[in-house]
Amino acid sequence: MKKRNWLISGSAAAAVAAGTSLVVVPPAQASVSCSSTQFTREFFSNGSLSGTPVKKDCDGEITEWWAGGAPLPGMPSDNFSVRWTLTRDFGSGGPFNLYAAAHDGIRVYLDGTRTIDLWKDTTTQRSRTVQVTIPRGRHTLRIEYANWSGSASAKFRYAPRTSTTDDHTPPLAPADLTAWYSEEAGQAKLNWAESPEMDLAGYRVYRRPAGTDHWTRVSGTAPLTSPWFKEQVAADGSSYDYQVRAVDKAGNESAGAAATVAAQGTPPPAPTGVEENWEIGDSTVAKLYWQYDADVHIAGYRVYRSTGLPVETTEANLVSGSTLLTSGYFREDLPQTGHPYYYVVTAVKANGAESEPSRYAVFYTEDTTGPANRALDPVASVDERGVTLTWETSAETSPDFSGFVVYRSTQPRAAGGQVASVGRTWGTTFTDTTPVPQGTHYYWIVASDYSSNKGTPSVDVMAEVPVNTTPPPAVAGLTAEPRENGVALSWDGDESAGIAHYVLFRGTLAGGEWRYEPMLDHIWLTPLTTTEETYFHRTLPDAEQVRYSVVAVDQYGNRLSPGSEAAVVELTELDMRPPVEPAPGGPFVSLSADQNGRVVWLVAAEAERPAEEITGFLVHRWNRGSGDWELLAELPEDDWSYYDRTIPGGTTTYYRVAAVYQDGETIADDTYAVTY
């Protein structure tokens, strides 16, 4: 039975001594503040927990045995009640056992929900254990007890179930993790807030190099029981990620609280004098001197080199080796690649702390080194396209590689002979479309750089090229679509046919026969050729019935004849002409419009009426929507051009320009513009 310190006032003691019945009411209680793991306890002088409590205090555990006595001086020994209340953080929650036992009534509530109900007047102690799952976070337990008569006792316990069979709920990750590096101790140190988990077994600490994926446990086999950790880490500038995880008694492990520690000691000052090393012109050797610091804290120096600024102090740029230099001098042969080479030097303390880089020295070189790239195992195949070479590339490469050059000769490379460069490519395949027919050819491939230095040639590969007089087959899929500004042609390509280009023909019907003429390049006025599989013939759509023929030509000039053997498509052009008679013919020696909407005219010197009688010009544009000529501009007699800034694209537009004379007579002429 718990000890009770009962305090009875003097008057109450006198009453007791006289044998009179007295109920002592304790003085009013100040507000009670209990810790998060203590119950707030309230006593009532009735069996119904009603009215104002006789007393409030804190109770660490509920294990009461009042036998037949009163729980407090002045309270009755029968017909009293007690309420215990606790609100606390249950961490991640999980499976719990709740146990209650009492002489007379006891009931237990979790967040207001009754979980145990033994509310009955009894002469024997009754008990019950229930299993509940408590969610994570803060929850309230309320235990109510009543004694109506006879012996009085009350017990209550709550505890997590920690067997691996019952508990599969991981604990919460530790909060408020702080990590730092102590240079004096050479240690990484961590601390964090204590976990609220009731079934906590301890903590585990994991580490990995920053930016990597694999974690290593560094806190030992047994979980840590205190919320702090430290370990020795060399001050070499490395960064480490740390993760702290809580582990419960069932072996469940929480997510990790993470922090990063940079094991960086105070760096020494950067070496001086490096920037004073230089040479005029190109150099073949780099020689560096700097001021040697005899400070006992300097363990040595590192030299870094790169072809650009700034010089990053990375392992890839380190040229002084893995061992620190112990003097103020460094020398190395320079690669003759044409690059400027920049050098910096750093100082390193014994604890691994490295200084900022020094100012840089620069040495210039001449590029006399061919690229490391090589073409391996070339293979030649002959077909309608010519000779196709394919090869593999070496694993070694150079940053100034500018492609592979393909050479051809009638003799093996070792035998000399006339050598021709037939092409260049960045890839691993090349087709020579110009080999001489009925001949033996030898090929080899050489890598080149931007300074035209050549690498190691590949082995020779031989190809026998036969005579070729077979033209490519007729193109497939030829279509022609009439449009408002011409005809759109398209056809299917055939990479296997050795096609060098296509020639385009337009056919017109004359005397019952179709006659084909090559379409002309509008700049050079030569037969039109193309290497594409589409062409747009911009021409006046005037309802003419025409044919188009597309002829494939190989590298030897072989081709089919247009019309009879080659692909042909026939169509009737759209009719974009105004459905009115054209103007009878104005006084213009020329009248034209271009695709940009610029209309230009020139009055003939021998016009029917003298140019001096012209007072102005009227510029009209045919409106197909309204079916009428609309006036665009009225111009003075000395303005012989007009710019239509609203000319529609992708169609054919008609213009009518009329000269206006002094007597009001107008004489007009028509022209048109075909736009893209």
XYZ file of C-alpha atoms in Angstrom:
676
model
C 0.000 0.000 0.000
C 1.234 3.467 -0.877
C 2.121 5.669 2.072
C -0.181 8.663 2.533
C 0.727 11.826 4.445
C -2.566 12.887 5.938
C -2.784 16.280 7.575
C -5.679 16.928 10.027
C -6.299 20.379 11.481
C -6.430 20.898 15.248
C -10.209 21.225 15.398
C -10.578 18.073 13.377
C -8.272 16.216 15.758
C -10.352 17.377 18.740
C -13.478 16.144 17.079
C -11.939 12.771 16.420
C -10.767 12.528 20.028
C -14.305 13.303 21.242
C -15.641 10.465 19.075
C -17.795 12.692 16.896
C -18.166 12.182 13.141
C -16.365 14.801 11.096
C -15.787 15.161 7.354
C -12.652 17.175 6.744
C -12.606 19.157 3.490
C -9.058 19.959 2.401
C -8.266 23.515 1.454
C -8.694 24.541 -2.218
C -5.985 23.045 -4.452
C -3.771 25.184 -6.627
C -3.720 24.217 -10.306
C -1.757 21.018 -10.852
C 0.820 20.631 -13.654
C 1.968 17.061 -14.239
C 4.687 15.787 -16.542
C 3.805 14.116 -19.848
C 4.242 10.651 -18.314
C 2.262 11.334 -15.107
C -1.465 10.997 -14.562
C -3.501 13.915 -13.278
C -5.503 12.402 -10.421
C -8.840 13.731 -9.076
C -10.617 12.505 -5.889
C -14.415 12.748 -5.446
C -16.411 12.192 -2.248
C -19.083 10.300 -4.179
C -19.209 7.200 -6.346
C -20.197 9.038 -9.528
C -17.163 11.285 -10.229
C -19.440 14.289 -9.965
C -19.022 17.729 -8.524
C -15.805 19.482 -7.612
C -12.841 17.225 -6.906
C -11.774 17.037 -3.298
C -8.171 17.044 -4.422
C -6.018 17.049 -7.573
C -2.455 15.760 -7.724
C -0.014 13.817 -9.945
C 0.356 10.055 -9.971
C 3.214 8.215 -11.670
C 1.451 4.841 -11.694
C -1.960 3.491 -10.827
C -1.543 0.781 -8.203
C -3.818 1.557 -5.246
C -4.835 -0.555 -2.195
C -7.010 1.250 0.258
C -8.445 -1.905 1.866
C -11.461 -0.677 3.814
C -10.131 2.790 4.528
C -10.645 6.181 2.919
C -8.212 7.350 0.196
C -7.763 10.753 1.896
C -8.436 12.171 5.366
C -11.903 13.559 5.471
C -13.157 11.380 2.588
C -15.560 8.475 3.154
C -14.236 4.901 3.134
C -17.179 3.858 0.969
C -18.837 5.595 -1.923
C -15.908 7.569 -3.306
C -14.391 7.765 -6.817
C -11.103 8.686 -8.514
C -10.298 9.810 -12.063
C -6.852 9.566 -13.652
C -6.098 11.421 -16.948
C -2.936 11.379 -19.085
C -2.263 12.987 -22.497
C 1.081 12.108 -24.057
C 2.925 11.558 -27.327
C 2.774 7.881 -28.318
C 5.334 8.364 -31.102
C 4.561 6.107 -34.057
C 1.872 4.305 -32.071
C 1.322 0.625 -32.770
C -0.017 -2.366 -30.790
C -0.509 -1.867 -27.022
C -1.827 -3.872 -24.038
C -4.173 -2.098 -21.599
C -4.635 -3.830 -18.211
C -7.103 -2.834 -15.503
C -8.044 -4.485 -12.173
C -10.228 -3.261 -9.276
C -12.346 -3.966 -6.237
C -15.594 -2.407 -7.398
C -15.796 -0.468 -10.634
C -13.115 0.557 -13.107
C -13.344 1.649 -16.735
C -10.744 2.838 -19.258
C -11.130 5.293 -22.136
C -8.756 5.939 -25.077
C -9.461 9.300 -26.729
C -12.979 9.178 -25.279
C -13.723 5.646 -26.483
C -14.343 3.069 -23.742
C -11.968 0.113 -24.106
C -12.398 -1.618 -20.677
C -15.652 -1.649 -18.706
C -15.670 -3.357 -15.252
C -18.097 -0.867 -13.707
C -19.773 -3.047 -11.068
C -19.956 -3.337 -7.280
C -18.109 -6.527 -6.372
C -16.578 -8.181 -3.340
C -13.714 -9.698 -5.313
C -11.094 -8.132 -7.523
C -11.793 -8.374 -11.241
C -9.276 -7.667 -14.041
C -9.142 -7.465 -17.819
C -6.452 -7.027 -20.528
C -7.312 -5.698 -23.981
C -5.165 -5.239 -27.072
C -5.502 -1.982 -28.976
C -3.692 -0.244 -31.824
C -2.861 3.353 -30.990
C -2.254 5.737 -33.934
C 0.836 7.918 -34.030
C 0.922 11.199 -32.162
C -0.720 12.499 -28.958
C -3.599 10.611 -27.315
C -5.472 10.722 -24.023
C -6.032 7.897 -21.534
C -8.759 8.312 -18.895
C -9.239 5.807 -16.072
C -12.301 6.086 -13.824
C -12.658 4.164 -10.552
C -15.502 3.908 -8.035
C -15.712 2.200 -4.632
C -19.242 1.744 -3.365
C -18.530 -0.501 -0.355
C -16.012 -2.856 1.180
C -12.387 -3.202 0.094
C -11.008 -0.658 -2.385
C -8.208 -1.281 -4.894
C -7.345 -0.052 -8.422
C -4.608 -0.981 -10.865
C -3.910 0.112 -14.447
C -0.978 -0.468 -16.804
C -0.401 0.333 -20.473
C 2.585 -0.953 -22.454
C 3.516 -1.553 -26.099
C 3.549 -5.105 -27.415
C 7.108 -5.611 -28.640
C 7.170 -9.071 -30.153
C 8.151 -9.321 -33.796
C 4.846 -11.094 -34.397
C 2.733 -8.210 -33.070
C 4.714 -5.050 -33.841
C 5.272 -4.136 -37.489
C 5.086 -0.373 -37.026
C 8.439 1.412 -37.543
C 9.261 4.160 -35.078
C 9.313 7.816 -36.032
C 12.512 9.236 -37.494
C 14.583 11.158 -34.953
C 13.907 14.896 -34.930
C 16.131 17.994 -34.709
C 19.290 16.318 -35.996
C 22.359 18.569 -35.838
C 25.734 17.591 -37.301
C 29.025 19.440 -37.437
C 32.759 18.913 -37.759
C 35.173 19.611 -34.905
C 38.583 20.417 -36.369
C 40.268 20.369 -32.939
C 39.044 16.855 -32.183
C 39.083 15.694 -35.801
C 35.574 14.351 -35.276
C 32.146 14.442 -36.868
C 29.599 15.059 -34.120
C 25.836 14.560 -34.135
C 23.002 15.058 -31.674
C 19.224 14.898 -31.933
C 16.042 15.056 -29.877
C 15.098 12.062 -27.760
C 12.512 9.820 -29.374
C 8.993 9.730 -27.848
C 8.663 6.004 -28.662
C 7.672 3.903 -25.624
C 9.243 0.747 -27.088
C 12.481 2.413 -28.172
C 15.523 0.121 -28.207
C 17.894 2.905 -29.279
C 19.430 4.523 -32.336
C 21.638 3.538 -35.261
C 23.921 5.896 -37.163
C 24.809 5.382 -40.838
C 27.345 7.170 -43.051
C 28.172 7.419 -46.762
C 30.415 9.665 -48.873
C 28.256 12.590 -49.974
C 26.549 11.990 -53.285
C 26.886 8.178 -53.223
C 24.177 5.571 -52.656
C 25.531 2.989 -50.169
C 25.067 3.527 -46.407
C 27.424 1.928 -43.840
C 26.419 1.586 -40.186
C 29.070 3.270 -38.025
C 27.407 3.158 -34.591
C 28.317 -0.444 -33.785
C 26.253 -3.576 -33.297
C 24.106 -2.537 -30.323
C 21.760 0.458 -30.710
C 22.868 3.692 -29.081
C 20.921 4.548 -25.948
C 21.763 8.261 -25.935
C 20.835 10.847 -28.582
C 24.390 11.748 -29.601
C 27.267 10.276 -31.621
C 30.820 11.145 -32.646
C 33.576 9.511 -34.716
C 37.057 10.353 -35.956
C 37.132 11.751 -39.524
C 40.264 13.049 -41.238
C 40.097 16.727 -42.212
C 40.750 16.006 -45.873
C 37.942 18.118 -47.300
C 35.635 15.147 -47.854
C 31.906 15.499 -47.233
C 29.849 12.772 -45.604
C 26.128 12.214 -45.343
C 24.969 10.929 -41.960
C 21.623 9.323 -41.184
C 20.196 8.559 -37.742
C 17.451 5.944 -37.441
C 15.426 4.928 -34.402
C 14.958 1.183 -33.761
C 12.305 -0.353 -31.507
C 12.351 -3.519 -29.408
C 10.728 -5.516 -32.203
C 13.619 -4.587 -34.504
C 11.617 -2.139 -36.647
C 13.788 0.690 -37.959
C 12.596 4.210 -38.731
C 13.295 6.366 -41.738
C 16.515 8.301 -41.440
C 17.061 11.849 -40.278
C 19.876 13.116 -42.519
C 22.614 15.736 -42.301
C 25.891 16.394 -44.106
C 29.285 17.004 -42.504
C 32.197 18.517 -44.423
C 35.456 17.256 -42.895
C 37.300 20.434 -43.787
C 40.001 21.849 -41.586
C 41.157 25.471 -41.823
C 43.058 25.610 -45.121
C 46.550 27.061 -45.443
C 47.205 30.133 -47.620
C 47.607 29.573 -51.364
C 51.212 29.366 -52.683
C 52.624 32.554 -54.255
C 54.834 33.173 -57.276
C 53.272 30.576 -59.591
C 52.034 33.277 -61.993
C 55.626 34.451 -62.617
C 56.395 31.303 -64.644
C 55.943 31.844 -68.406
C 57.744 31.623 -71.767
C 57.562 33.538 -75.035
C 56.059 31.539 -77.899
C 55.226 27.851 -77.887
C 56.667 25.624 -75.159
C 57.582 21.968 -75.036
C 58.255 21.815 -71.264
C 56.409 23.371 -68.321
C 58.640 24.500 -65.453
C 57.019 25.869 -62.301
C 58.612 27.531 -59.267
C 56.804 28.979 -56.251
C 57.615 30.246 -52.802
C 58.291 27.285 -50.517
C 56.542 27.611 -47.157
C 58.552 25.989 -44.378
C 55.556 26.094 -42.014
C 55.536 22.736 -40.216
C 51.779 22.498 -40.848
C 52.311 22.289 -44.638
C 52.609 18.635 -45.637
C 53.215 19.360 -49.326
C 51.855 20.725 -52.584
C 49.691 19.618 -55.499
C 49.875 20.823 -59.116
C 46.786 20.935 -61.345
C 46.569 21.546 -65.108
C 43.771 22.167 -67.621
C 43.276 23.687 -71.055
C 40.785 26.283 -69.811
C 40.107 28.661 -66.943
C 39.389 28.353 -64.140
C 41.607 25.367 -63.358
C 39.421 23.073 -61.265
C 41.308 21.299 -58.478
C 39.896 17.889 -59.340
C 41.532 14.478 -59.517
C 41.199 14.559 -63.320
C 43.329 17.744 -63.458
C 45.969 16.593 -60.927
C 49.356 16.205 -62.673
C 51.740 16.056 -59.703
C 50.755 12.509 -58.740
C 49.194 10.996 -55.646
C 52.225 11.866 -53.492
C 52.523 15.448 -52.224
C 55.435 17.518 -53.558
C 57.773 18.572 -50.756
C 59.610 21.333 -52.648
C 58.628 24.464 -54.548
C 59.410 23.079 -58.047
C 57.611 21.051 -60.714
C 58.507 20.078 -64.300
C 56.736 18.064 -67.033
C 56.748 17.690 -70.814
C 53.859 19.453 -72.502
C 51.545 17.618 -74.912
C 51.880 19.291 -78.319
C 48.166 19.633 -78.986
C 47.943 23.357 -79.778
C 46.151 24.137 -76.510
C 47.225 26.659 -73.895
C 47.944 24.767 -70.659
C 47.084 26.514 -67.393
C 48.702 25.485 -64.086
C 47.835 26.215 -60.456
C 49.391 24.966 -57.212
C 47.728 24.264 -53.852
C 49.236 23.779 -50.372
C 48.057 20.877 -48.173
C 48.193 20.669 -44.370
C 49.042 17.531 -42.458
C 45.346 17.204 -41.510
C 44.424 17.111 -45.202
C 43.052 20.656 -45.467
C 43.891 22.067 -48.915
C 44.360 25.721 -49.813
C 42.642 27.678 -52.538
C 44.508 27.439 -55.874
C 47.320 29.849 -56.571
C 47.244 32.357 -59.415
C 47.813 30.559 -62.711
C 50.766 30.158 -65.062
C 50.125 29.498 -68.773
C 52.218 27.788 -71.479
C 51.280 27.699 -75.180
C 51.859 24.685 -77.434
C 51.823 23.827 -81.141
C 49.411 21.159 -82.339
C 51.496 18.417 -83.955
C 49.624 15.471 -82.494
C 47.184 13.485 -84.547
C 43.915 12.327 -82.962
C 43.776 9.074 -81.055
C 40.610 8.024 -82.879
C 41.039 5.034 -85.224
C 38.836 3.250 -87.746
C 38.930 -0.494 -87.049
C 38.016 -3.514 -89.198
C 36.722 -1.711 -92.315
C 34.460 -3.654 -94.687
C 33.565 -2.726 -98.299
C 30.386 -3.654 -100.175
C 29.458 -2.821 -103.795
C 25.923 -2.113 -105.029
C 24.034 0.330 -107.239
C 25.022 3.207 -104.963
C 28.770 2.613 -105.377
C 31.194 1.342 -102.716
C 29.961 1.516 -99.126
C 32.516 1.311 -96.311
C 31.662 0.535 -92.686
C 33.976 0.298 -89.688
C 34.191 0.293 -85.903
C 35.787 3.079 -83.841
C 38.474 2.812 -81.199
C 37.779 3.443 -77.533
C 40.519 6.102 -77.523
C 39.318 9.514 -78.686
C 40.666 13.076 -78.839
C 38.678 16.236 -78.070
C 39.820 17.918 -81.317
C 38.686 15.020 -83.531
C 37.115 16.497 -86.683
C 36.001 13.374 -88.515
C 37.260 10.476 -90.621
C 38.774 11.044 -94.076
C 38.246 8.271 -96.655
C 41.030 7.677 -99.210
C 40.904 5.695 -102.467
C 43.678 4.390 -104.715
C 44.153 1.899 -107.534
C 47.074 0.424 -105.556
C 47.434 -0.757 -101.954
C 48.494 2.050 -99.606
C 51.969 0.544 -99.091
C 52.552 0.432 -102.871
C 51.985 4.158 -103.368
C 50.145 5.212 -106.497
C 47.683 8.009 -107.073
C 45.624 8.613 -103.937
C 42.359 10.559 -103.854
C 40.425 11.818 -100.842
C 36.833 10.888 -101.628
C 35.010 12.159 -98.570
C 34.812 12.935 -94.857
C 32.341 11.783 -92.214
C 31.806 11.971 -88.458
C 30.156 8.572 -88.431
C 31.227 4.991 -89.124
C 29.907 4.551 -92.665
C 30.587 6.236 -96.000
C 29.491 5.580 -99.599
C 31.839 6.421 -102.463
C 29.438 7.217 -105.312
C 32.168 8.025 -107.859
C 34.355 4.928 -108.281
C 35.511 4.235 -111.834
C 33.499 1.286 -113.208
C 35.215 -1.955 -114.135
C 38.159 -1.380 -111.822
C 39.824 -2.432 -108.586
C 39.910 0.132 -105.791
C 41.653 0.192 -102.411
C 40.256 2.215 -99.483
C 41.529 3.194 -96.059
C 40.173 5.545 -93.371
C 42.174 8.073 -91.326
C 41.012 10.244 -88.407
C 41.749 13.975 -88.644
C 41.739 16.862 -86.148
C 40.990 20.564 -86.473
C 44.665 21.299 -87.239
C 44.591 18.740 -90.092
C 46.837 16.340 -88.177
C 46.133 12.779 -89.210
C 45.869 9.744 -86.959
C 46.825 6.141 -87.618
C 45.296 4.823 -90.904
C 43.062 1.795 -90.929
C 44.032 -1.334 -92.848
C 43.312 -1.380 -96.592
C 40.100 -2.827 -97.913
C 39.635 -3.770 -101.597
C 36.512 -3.388 -103.777
C 35.891 -4.631 -107.339
C 33.555 -2.236 -109.178
C 31.770 -3.650 -112.263
C 30.578 -1.733 -115.348
C 27.181 -0.174 -114.659
C 24.841 0.775 -117.505
C 21.588 -0.019 -115.723
C 19.423 3.013 -114.985
C 17.596 3.284 -111.661
C 14.018 1.997 -111.788
C 11.053 4.280 -112.253
C 10.284 6.218 -109.095
C 7.323 4.956 -107.114
C 4.466 6.829 -105.503
C 4.548 9.888 -107.810
C 1.662 12.240 -107.010
C 0.736 15.711 -108.231
C -1.679 17.992 -106.387
C -3.046 21.078 -108.193
C -3.050 24.137 -105.978
C -3.946 27.800 -106.296
C -0.321 28.726 -106.936
C 0.982 25.743 -108.902
C 1.468 22.000 -108.562
C 2.904 20.058 -105.555
C 4.865 16.963 -106.596
C 6.039 14.145 -104.317
C 7.437 10.641 -104.791
C 9.092 7.809 -102.885
C 12.877 7.650 -102.562
C 14.927 4.470 -102.934
C 18.267 4.489 -101.084
C 19.268 1.150 -102.549
C 19.023 2.315 -106.175
C 22.166 4.451 -106.171
C 20.279 7.607 -107.131
C 22.427 10.722 -107.490
C 19.544 13.112 -108.280
C 16.204 13.489 -110.046
C 15.343 15.363 -113.266
C 11.858 16.884 -113.590
C 9.904 17.118 -116.867
C 6.594 18.790 -117.764
C 4.494 17.347 -120.584
C 1.987 19.154 -122.789
C -0.413 17.747 -125.352
C 0.340 18.833 -128.940
C -1.118 17.240 -132.073
C -2.478 14.374 -130.040
C 0.933 13.530 -128.575
C 2.499 14.288 -125.226
C 5.765 16.154 -125.474
C 8.079 16.422 -122.476
C 10.443 19.292 -121.850
C 12.810 19.511 -118.879
C 11.699 22.026 -116.309
C 14.254 24.833 -115.943
C 16.037 26.237 -112.937
C 14.580 29.754 -112.741
C 17.987 31.277 -111.922
C 20.435 29.393 -114.160
C 17.915 28.376 -116.838
C 19.386 24.847 -116.878
C 17.430 21.579 -116.576
C 15.975 21.336 -113.085
C 17.487 18.641 -110.820
C 16.889 17.873 -107.158
C 18.040 15.389 -104.530
C 14.802 15.725 -102.550
C 11.630 13.642 -102.949
C 9.346 16.677 -103.229
C 9.134 19.700 -105.498
C 6.675 22.564 -105.792
C 6.238 23.910 -109.318
C 5.077 27.489 -108.863
C 3.193 28.320 -112.053
C -0.005 30.031 -113.250
C -3.007 27.712 -112.733
C -4.982 28.298 -115.935
C -6.935 25.024 -116.256
C -4.346 23.449 -118.545
C -4.168 19.640 -118.792
C -0.513 18.659 -118.151
C 1.678 15.752 -117.210
C 4.742 15.581 -114.968
C 7.502 12.989 -115.211
C 10.223 12.445 -112.573
C 13.332 10.567 -113.732
C 15.957 9.109 -111.345
C 19.627 9.465 -112.438
C 22.451 7.420 -110.912
C 26.061 8.468 -110.346
C 27.042 7.155 -113.780
C 24.402 9.195 -115.610
C 22.123 6.236 -116.336
C 18.426 7.178 -116.480
C 15.097 6.273 -118.067
C 13.376 8.391 -120.713
C 10.611 10.697 -119.532
C 7.061 9.756 -120.270
C 7.450 6.263 -121.731
C 9.526 4.429 -119.096
C 9.714 6.828 -116.155
C 6.943 7.637 -113.711
C 4.232 9.968 -115.070
C 1.284 11.687 -113.426
C -1.444 13.615 -115.291
C -3.669 16.391 -113.920
C -5.733 19.425 -114.844
C -4.605 22.641 -113.225
C -6.969 24.776 -111.229
C -8.334 27.823 -113.039
C -7.453 30.931 -111.052
C -8.255 33.415 -113.881
C -11.028 35.960 -113.348
C -14.204 34.867 -115.214
C -14.295 38.185 -117.113
C -12.659 39.334 -120.289
C -9.150 40.688 -119.753
C -8.539 44.397 -120.249
C -8.079 45.287 -123.934
C -4.453 46.367 -123.591
C -3.213 49.520 -121.950
C -0.513 51.941 -122.941
C 2.155 49.851 -121.193
C 5.273 48.480 -122.809
C 5.467 46.176 -119.760
C 3.280 45.358 -116.773
C 4.278 42.768 -114.126
C 3.697 41.722 -110.536
C 5.942 39.615 -108.296
C 5.319 37.250 -105.399
C 5.878 40.039 -102.869
C 2.980 42.121 -104.241
C 5.046 44.702 -106.138
C 3.247 45.817 -109.330
C 5.404 47.712 -111.859
C 4.543 49.192 -115.246
C 6.236 51.229 -117.969
C 4.351 53.498 -120.431
C 5.288 52.888 -124.071
C 6.787 55.819 -125.973
C 4.667 54.923 -129.004
C 1.404 54.491 -127.106
C -1.932 55.151 -128.810
C -2.319 58.324 -126.744
C 0.656 60.437 -125.599
C 1.942 59.803 -122.075
C 1.725 63.556 -121.411
C -2.060 63.238 -121.384
C -2.014 60.744 -118.476
C -3.188 62.307 -115.212
C -2.840 59.209 -112.994
C -3.167 55.459 -112.566
C -5.748 53.181 -110.958
C -4.595 49.848 -109.416
C -7.262 47.135 -108.966
C -7.117 43.606 -107.522
C -9.535 40.813 -108.418
C -11.632 39.726 -105.441
C -12.777 36.143 -105.986
C -15.155 36.356 -103.041
C -17.172 39.261 -104.386
C -16.495 38.525 -108.065
C -15.366 42.048 -108.817
C -12.316 44.264 -109.237
C -11.614 46.245 -106.070
C -9.683 49.509 -106.156
C -6.416 49.397 -104.225
C -4.842 52.744 -105.039
C -5.136 55.974 -107.069
C -1.638 57.133 -108.035
C -0.287 60.333 -109.677
C 0.963 60.279 -113.237
C 4.642 60.126 -112.204
C 4.288 57.034 -109.957
C 4.684 53.871 -112.055
C 4.662 51.173 -109.346
C 2.577 50.006 -106.414
C 3.344 47.704 -103.447
C 0.407 45.543 -102.366
C 1.238 44.846 -98.706
C -1.841 42.659 -98.201
C -1.250 40.233 -101.069
C -2.495 36.775 -99.957
C 0.063 33.968 -99.795
C -0.127 30.545 -101.395
C -2.365 31.555 -104.271
C -2.565 33.480 -107.591
C -3.609 37.140 -107.510
C -4.692 39.209 -110.561
C -4.152 42.960 -110.918
C -5.579 45.484 -113.362
C -3.775 48.797 -113.888
C -5.547 51.576 -115.800
C -4.115 54.834 -117.144
C -6.442 57.842 -116.595
C -6.349 60.580 -119.239
C -7.255 64.257 -119.146
C -10.640 63.660 -120.740
C -11.498 60.931 -118.219
C -10.859 57.998 -120.545
C -9.198 54.959 -118.918
C -7.242 52.261 -120.712
C -6.265 49.199 -118.643
C -4.162 46.044 -118.803
C -3.996 42.878 -116.612
C -1.183 40.976 -114.889
C -0.898 38.366 -112.138
C 1.381 37.287 -109.273
C 1.878 33.714 -107.999
C 2.854 33.669 -104.300
C 4.422 31.003 -102.111
